[in-house]
C-alpha cells in the first residue's frame, strides 16, 4: 500500500518501543487510540506506513476485534491482491505445506477461514464456533537436528523454532505484512531461550511470544563488497519448497538447515509449474523508507546467482551446502540477544510486521504453563519484492 501525501492526519498515536541500554535493535513501535473494528481508509493507510517504517508494531486494546474484521484489515492493506491467505486455502496448505503442515493442521476461524488459529492446549468449549478443541503438536524444537532433552525443556529451557519470513515461495508472492492477535497466552514463568550451538548465548522471555530480527540491520552489518554482491544477485527457490525440505532438520539456533542430503528430488515433489517457481532479489527495498534488507529464506533456497555488477555474468551456486554456508556467515551476525526483539503482548493486542524486512520465529514453552490462542492472518501480495537492480529477464 503506497503512502499518500493527501490523506488526513492519523487518529491514532505511534510510540517507538523503549529499550534497555544494552539492546541494539532499531525497530518496534506501539500503536494506541485505534479500534480495528471501525478503522477509516485514511487510518488503514497510516497504519500501513507505520508498519513499513517501524517494521514491528503492537496495536493495543483489540480484545473485541472480530476475526472477520482482522481479515478485512489485511485485505484493505492490499486490495488488489487475490483474497486468500498467503499460503493458500486450507486444503492447499494442508496438502502442500510440507514442513509447515506436517506437524499441524491449519484451522480456519468459522466465518473467517483465512484467519488461522495458532496455539497450544485447550482452546475452550466454544472458540468462535470451534468446539472443545485441544491443539496438540510436536514441540517446536523437535525438527532441530540437535536434541533438546525433555527434562531440560520441562524446566523452561527452550529454543527459537525457525527464523523465517511468511512466504509460500511458490505460486504466490509473500505477504507485505503479517498480523497476529493474542487472544490468550500464559504470562509466566519466564522461559530461558538457548542457542545451543556453541555460542553460549541465551536470553529470557515471557512464554507464548514471537521473536524478531531485522534484515535491514543485517544489511547494515555487511561489508561494502558484500553489499555490492547482494545488491546485484538473486535467489531461485525450490518448487513446493516446504515439501522439498520436508525431511530436513534445522539448526539449534533456529536459523537454517543441517545439511544431511535429505532434500527431496524434484521429480518426487509431484506436478509443479516452472512459471510458479519463485526467483527474488537477495536485497528487498522498503517501498516507504527506501531501506535495504538482506532478505533470503535460506532453508528454501535452491540456487544463488551471484554477481557484483549488472554487466557481470552471474556465478550459479546450486550446492545447498555452499548456499547455506554463505548465508549463515551473513545472517548469523544479527542473531545475538541485543538485536532480538520479543515484544510483550497483552490479551487483545495484535502484533503486525513488515514481512519484507523482518525474520521472526515462534518460541515454544512447557505445556504446564497453560494454553495459548492466537489468530494469524496475511495475504499474498499484489506486487512482489523489488531489489536495487532488476533481475535479468532471462533468469
Coordinates of C-alpha atoms in Angstrom, one line a residue:
X1 CA 0.0 0.0 0.0
X2 CA 1.8 3.2 -1.2
X3 CA 2.0 6.2 1.2
X4 CA -0.4 9.0 0.5
X5 CA 0.6 12.7 0.9
X6 CA -3.0 13.9 0.8
X7 CA -4.5 11.6 3.5
X8 CA -5.9 13.2 6.6
X9 CA -3.9 13.0 9.8
X10 CA -3.8 9.7 11.6
X11 CA -6.3 9.5 14.5
X12 CA -4.0 7.1 16.5
X13 CA -0.7 7.5 18.3
X14 CA 2.6 5.7 17.3
X15 CA 5.2 5.5 20.1
X16 CA 8.6 3.8 19.5
X17 CA 9.2 1.0 21.9
X18 CA 11.5 1.7 24.8
X19 CA 14.6 -0.5 25.2
X20 CA 17.3 -1.1 27.7
X21 CA 20.8 0.4 27.1
X22 CA 22.3 -3.0 26.0
X23 CA 19.7 -3.5 23.3
X24 CA 20.9 -2.7 19.7
X25 CA 17.8 -3.4 17.6
X26 CA 16.4 -0.3 15.9
X27 CA 12.8 -1.2 15.2
X28 CA 9.5 -1.6 17.0
X29 CA 6.6 0.7 18.0
X30 CA 3.3 0.7 19.9
X31 CA 0.0 2.0 18.5
X32 CA -2.7 3.3 20.8
X33 CA -6.1 5.0 20.2
X34 CA -7.3 2.8 17.4
X35 CA -10.3 0.5 17.0
X36 CA -9.6 -2.0 14.3
X37 CA -13.3 -3.0 14.2
X38 CA -14.0 0.5 12.8
X39 CA -11.0 1.9 11.0
X40 CA -11.1 4.5 8.2
X41 CA -9.4 4.1 4.9
X42 CA -7.1 7.0 5.9
X43 CA -6.1 5.3 9.1
X44 CA -5.5 2.0 7.2
X45 CA -3.0 3.9 5.0
X46 CA -1.4 5.5 8.0
X47 CA -1.2 2.1 9.8
X48 CA 0.4 0.6 6.7
X49 CA 3.0 3.4 6.6
X50 CA 3.7 2.8 10.3
X51 CA 4.4 -0.9 9.7
X52 CA 6.8 -0.2 6.8
X53 CA 8.5 2.5 8.9
X54 CA 8.8 0.8 12.3
X55 CA 8.8 -2.8 10.9
X56 CA 7.1 -4.3 14.0
X57 CA 4.1 -2.6 15.7
X58 CA 1.9 -3.7 18.5
X59 CA -1.7 -2.3 18.3
X60 CA -3.0 -2.2 21.8
X61 CA -6.5 -2.9 23.1
X62 CA -8.1 -5.1 20.3
X63 CA -9.8 -7.6 22.7
X64 CA -13.1 -7.2 20.9
X65 CA -11.8 -7.4 17.4
X66 CA -14.0 -9.7 15.3
X67 CA -12.0 -12.3 13.3
X68 CA -13.6 -11.2 10.0
X69 CA -12.5 -7.6 10.8
X70 CA -8.9 -8.8 11.1
X71 CA -9.2 -10.4 7.7
X72 CA -10.9 -7.3 6.2
X73 CA -8.0 -5.2 7.5
X74 CA -5.5 -7.5 5.8
X75 CA -7.3 -7.2 2.5
X76 CA -7.5 -3.4 2.8
X77 CA -3.8 -3.2 3.2
X78 CA -3.5 -4.8 -0.3
X79 CA -6.9 -4.6 -2.1
X80 CA -5.5 -5.6 -5.4
X81 CA -4.3 -9.0 -4.1
X82 CA -6.2 -12.3 -4.6
X83 CA -8.4 -12.6 -1.5
X84 CA -6.8 -15.6 0.1
X85 CA -4.3 -16.4 2.8
X86 CA -0.6 -16.2 1.5
X87 CA -0.2 -19.9 2.0
X88 CA -3.4 -20.6 0.1
X89 CA -6.7 -22.1 1.2
X90 CA -6.9 -24.7 4.0
X91 CA -6.9 -27.6 1.5
X92 CA -3.9 -26.3 -0.3
X93 CA -1.9 -25.7 2.9
X94 CA -2.7 -29.0 4.5
X95 CA -1.8 -31.0 1.3
X96 CA 1.2 -29.0 0.0
X97 CA 2.5 -27.4 3.2
X98 CA 5.3 -30.0 3.7
X99 CA 7.4 -29.0 6.7
X100 CA 4.9 -26.3 7.7
X101 CA 1.9 -28.6 7.8
X102 CA 3.3 -32.0 8.7
X103 CA 3.2 -31.1 12.4
X104 CA -0.1 -29.2 12.5
X105 CA -3.3 -28.9 10.5
X106 CA -4.3 -25.4 9.5
X107 CA -7.5 -24.4 11.3
X108 CA -9.6 -21.5 10.0
X109 CA -11.9 -19.5 12.2
X110 CA -15.5 -20.2 11.1
X111 CA -16.8 -17.4 9.0
X112 CA -13.3 -16.0 8.6
X113 CA -11.4 -19.1 7.3
X114 CA -8.4 -17.1 6.2
X115 CA -7.8 -16.1 9.8
X116 CA -5.8 -19.1 11.2
X117 CA -6.0 -20.4 14.7
X118 CA -2.5 -21.0 16.1
X119 CA -1.9 -22.1 19.6
X120 CA -1.3 -24.8 22.2
X121 CA -3.5 -26.7 24.6
X122 CA -7.3 -26.4 25.2
X123 CA -8.9 -23.6 23.2
X124 CA -12.1 -23.5 25.1
X125 CA -15.6 -25.0 25.0
X126 CA -16.6 -22.8 22.1
X127 CA -13.9 -20.6 20.4
X128 CA -15.8 -18.7 17.7
X129 CA -17.6 -21.9 16.7
X130 CA -14.7 -24.3 17.2
X131 CA -15.9 -26.6 19.9
X132 CA -13.7 -28.2 22.6
X133 CA -10.5 -28.2 20.6
X134 CA -7.2 -29.1 22.1
X135 CA -4.2 -28.3 19.9
X136 CA -1.5 -30.9 20.2
X137 CA 1.5 -30.8 18.0
X138 CA 5.2 -31.8 18.3
X139 CA 7.4 -29.5 20.2
X140 CA 8.7 -26.7 18.0
X141 CA 12.3 -27.8 18.6
X142 CA 11.6 -31.4 17.5
X143 CA 12.7 -30.6 14.0
X144 CA 16.1 -29.4 15.1
X145 CA 19.0 -31.8 14.4
X146 CA 20.3 -31.5 17.9
X147 CA 18.0 -32.9 20.6
X148 CA 16.8 -30.8 23.4
X149 CA 16.3 -33.2 26.4
X150 CA 12.7 -33.3 27.6
X151 CA 13.6 -32.7 31.2
X152 CA 15.5 -29.6 30.3
X153 CA 12.5 -28.4 28.2
X154 CA 10.1 -29.0 31.1
X155 CA 12.4 -26.9 33.3
X156 CA 11.8 -24.0 31.0
X157 CA 14.8 -24.3 28.6
X158 CA 13.6 -23.6 25.1
X159 CA 14.9 -22.6 21.7
X160 CA 13.9 -20.4 18.7
X161 CA 11.9 -22.7 16.5
X162 CA 12.7 -21.4 12.9
X163 CA 13.7 -18.0 11.8
X164 CA 11.7 -17.2 8.6
X165 CA 9.5 -14.9 6.6
X166 CA 5.9 -15.8 5.9
X167 CA 6.0 -16.8 2.3
X168 CA 4.8 -19.7 0.2
X169 CA 7.7 -19.0 -2.2
X170 CA 5.8 -20.8 -4.9
X171 CA 2.9 -19.6 -6.9
X172 CA 2.2 -16.6 -4.7
X173 CA 4.2 -13.6 -3.7
X174 CA 4.9 -13.1 0.0
X175 CA 2.6 -11.0 2.2
X176 CA 3.7 -7.5 2.8
X177 CA 2.5 -7.8 6.4
X178 CA 1.5 -10.5 8.8
X179 CA -1.0 -9.8 11.6
X180 CA -1.1 -11.9 14.8
X181 CA -3.7 -11.2 17.5
X182 CA -3.1 -12.5 21.0
X183 CA -6.4 -14.0 22.4
X184 CA -4.8 -15.9 25.3
X185 CA -1.4 -16.8 26.5
X186 CA 0.4 -17.7 29.7
X187 CA 2.5 -14.8 31.1
X188 CA 4.9 -16.9 33.3
X189 CA 7.1 -18.3 34.4
X190 CA 9.8 -17.0 32.0
X191 CA 11.5 -19.3 29.6
X192 CA 15.2 -19.5 29.0
X193 CA 15.9 -19.4 25.3
X194 CA 19.2 -21.2 24.4
X195 CA 21.1 -21.1 21.2
X196 CA 22.7 -24.5 21.9
X197 CA 25.1 -24.1 19.0
X198 CA 28.4 -23.4 20.8
X199 CA 27.9 -19.6 21.1
X200 CA 26.9 -19.7 24.7
X201 CA 24.1 -17.2 24.0
X202 CA 20.8 -17.3 25.9
X203 CA 18.0 -14.8 26.8
X204 CA 14.9 -14.7 29.0
X205 CA 11.3 -14.0 27.8
X206 CA 7.7 -14.5 28.8
X207 CA 6.1 -17.6 27.2
X208 CA 4.0 -17.6 24.1
X209 CA 5.6 -14.7 22.3
X210 CA 7.2 -14.2 18.9
X211 CA 10.8 -13.0 18.4
X212 CA 12.0 -10.7 15.6
X213 CA 15.3 -9.7 14.0
X214 CA 15.8 -7.0 11.3
X215 CA 17.2 -8.0 7.9
X216 CA 17.8 -4.3 7.4
X217 CA 20.3 -4.4 10.3
X218 CA 21.8 -7.5 8.7
X219 CA 22.4 -5.4 5.5
X220 CA 23.9 -2.6 7.5
X221 CA 26.4 -5.1 9.1
X222 CA 27.7 -6.2 5.7
X223 CA 30.9 -5.0 4.1
X224 CA 30.7 -2.8 1.1
X225 CA 31.8 -5.7 -1.1
X226 CA 29.1 -8.0 0.4
X227 CA 26.5 -5.2 -0.2
X228 CA 27.6 -4.8 -3.8
X229 CA 27.3 -8.5 -4.4
X230 CA 23.9 -8.8 -2.7
X231 CA 22.5 -5.7 -4.5
X232 CA 23.1 -7.4 -7.8
X233 CA 22.4 -11.0 -7.0
X234 CA 19.3 -13.1 -6.8
X235 CA 17.8 -16.4 -5.5
X236 CA 15.8 -19.2 -7.0
X237 CA 13.6 -21.1 -4.6
X238 CA 12.7 -24.7 -4.9
X239 CA 9.3 -25.7 -6.3
X240 CA 6.9 -26.6 -3.4
X241 CA 9.8 -25.6 -1.1
X242 CA 8.4 -26.9 2.2
X243 CA 7.8 -30.3 0.6
X244 CA 11.3 -30.2 -0.8
X245 CA 12.8 -29.8 2.7
X246 CA 10.1 -31.8 4.5
X247 CA 12.5 -34.4 5.8
X248 CA 15.3 -31.9 6.7
X249 CA 16.4 -30.8 10.2
X250 CA 17.1 -27.3 11.5
X251 CA 20.0 -25.8 13.4
X252 CA 19.5 -25.5 17.1
X253 CA 19.5 -21.6 17.0
X254 CA 16.6 -21.8 14.6
X255 CA 18.5 -20.3 11.6
X256 CA 19.0 -22.5 8.6
X257 CA 19.2 -26.3 8.0
X258 CA 21.5 -29.0 8.9
X259 CA 22.9 -30.3 5.6
X260 CA 22.2 -34.0 5.6
X261 CA 21.3 -34.5 2.0
X262 CA 17.6 -35.1 2.9
X263 CA 16.1 -32.7 0.3
X264 CA 13.6 -34.4 -1.9
X265 CA 14.4 -34.9 -5.6
X266 CA 12.3 -32.5 -7.8
X267 CA 10.6 -35.5 -9.5
X268 CA 9.3 -36.6 -6.1
X269 CA 7.5 -33.3 -5.5
X270 CA 4.6 -34.1 -7.8
X271 CA 3.4 -31.8 -10.5
X272 CA 4.7 -28.3 -10.5
X273 CA 4.6 -25.4 -12.9
X274 CA 8.0 -23.8 -13.7
X275 CA 6.2 -20.5 -14.1
X276 CA 5.3 -20.7 -10.4
X277 CA 8.9 -21.2 -9.2
X278 CA 9.9 -18.0 -7.5
X279 CA 13.1 -16.0 -8.2
X280 CA 13.7 -13.0 -5.9
X281 CA 16.4 -10.5 -5.4
X282 CA 18.8 -11.0 -2.4
X283 CA 18.1 -7.5 -1.2
X284 CA 14.5 -6.2 -0.8
X285 CA 13.9 -2.4 -0.8
X286 CA 11.4 -0.9 1.6
X287 CA 8.8 1.0 -0.6
X288 CA 8.2 3.6 2.1
X289 CA 11.6 4.2 3.7
X290 CA 13.9 3.1 0.9
X291 CA 15.9 0.9 3.3
X292 CA 17.5 -2.2 2.0
X293 CA 17.1 -5.7 3.7
X294 CA 19.2 -8.7 3.1
X295 CA 16.2 -11.0 2.8
X296 CA 16.9 -14.6 1.8
X297 CA 14.9 -17.5 3.1
X298 CA 17.9 -19.9 3.2
X299 CA 16.0 -23.1 4.1
X300 CA 14.2 -22.9 0.8
X301 CA 16.9 -21.6 -1.5
X302 CA 17.9 -24.0 -4.3
X303 CA 20.2 -21.7 -6.4
X304 CA 22.0 -18.5 -5.9
X305 CA 23.0 -16.3 -8.8
X306 CA 26.0 -14.2 -7.6
X307 CA 27.4 -11.1 -9.4
X308 CA 28.7 -7.7 -8.4
X309 CA 27.5 -5.6 -11.4
X310 CA 24.7 -5.5 -13.9
X311 CA 27.1 -6.5 -16.7
X312 CA 28.8 -9.4 -14.9
X313 CA 27.8 -12.9 -15.8
X314 CA 26.5 -14.5 -12.6
X315 CA 28.1 -17.4 -10.8
X316 CA 25.5 -20.0 -10.2
X317 CA 25.6 -21.8 -6.9
X318 CA 23.4 -24.9 -6.8
X319 CA 25.2 -26.8 -4.0
X320 CA 22.9 -26.3 -0.9
X321 CA 25.8 -26.8 1.4
X322 CA 27.7 -23.9 -0.1
X323 CA 24.5 -21.8 -0.2
X324 CA 23.8 -22.4 3.5
X325 CA 27.4 -21.7 4.4
X326 CA 27.4 -18.3 2.6
X327 CA 24.0 -17.3 4.1
X328 CA 25.0 -18.4 7.6
X329 CA 28.1 -16.2 7.5
X330 CA 26.0 -13.1 6.8
X331 CA 22.7 -13.8 8.7
X332 CA 24.1 -15.0 12.0
X333 CA 25.7 -11.6 12.6
X334 CA 22.3 -10.3 13.9
X335 CA 21.4 -13.5 15.8
X336 CA 22.6 -12.1 19.2
X337 CA 20.4 -11.2 22.2
X338 CA 21.0 -7.5 21.8
X339 CA 19.5 -7.4 18.3
X340 CA 16.4 -9.6 19.0
X341 CA 13.1 -8.0 20.0
X342 CA 10.4 -10.1 21.7
X343 CA 7.5 -7.7 22.2
X344 CA 5.2 -8.4 25.1
X345 CA 1.5 -8.9 24.2
X346 CA -1.4 -8.4 26.5
X347 CA -4.6 -10.3 25.6
X348 CA -6.3 -8.5 22.8
X349 CA -3.1 -6.9 21.4
X350 CA -2.2 -7.5 17.8
X351 CA 1.3 -7.5 16.5
X352 CA 1.9 -6.7 12.9
X353 CA 5.2 -6.7 11.0
X354 CA 6.8 -5.9 7.7
X355 CA 7.4 -9.3 6.2
X356 CA 9.7 -7.9 3.5
X357 CA 12.2 -6.6 6.2
X358 CA 11.9 -9.0 9.1
X359 CA 12.6 -12.6 10.2
X360 CA 10.6 -14.0 13.0
X361 CA 10.2 -17.2 15.0
X362 CA 7.9 -18.9 17.4
X363 CA 9.2 -19.8 20.9
X364 CA 7.8 -22.9 22.5
X365 CA 7.2 -23.4 26.2
X366 CA 6.2 -26.3 28.5
X367 CA 2.5 -27.3 28.3
X368 CA 2.2 -27.0 32.1
X369 CA 2.4 -23.2 31.7
X370 CA -1.1 -23.1 30.2
X371 CA -2.9 -22.6 26.8
X372 CA -2.0 -20.2 24.0
X373 CA -4.5 -18.9 21.5
X374 CA -3.5 -16.7 18.5
X375 CA -5.3 -15.5 15.4
X376 CA -3.0 -15.1 12.4
X377 CA -3.8 -13.6 9.0
X378 CA -1.9 -12.3 6.0
X379 CA -2.5 -12.2 2.3
X380 CA -0.3 -12.9 -0.7
X381 CA 0.9 -9.6 -2.1
X382 CA -0.3 -8.0 -5.4
X383 CA 3.3 -6.9 -6.1
X384 CA 6.4 -8.9 -5.1
X385 CA 9.7 -7.6 -3.8
X386 CA 11.8 -5.1 -5.6
X387 CA 15.6 -5.1 -5.5
X388 CA 18.1 -2.4 -6.0
X389 CA 18.7 -3.7 -9.6
X390 CA 16.4 -5.7 -11.8
X391 CA 16.8 -9.4 -12.2
X392 CA 17.7 -10.1 -15.9
X393 CA 14.5 -11.2 -17.8
X394 CA 16.2 -14.4 -18.9
X395 CA 16.7 -15.6 -15.3

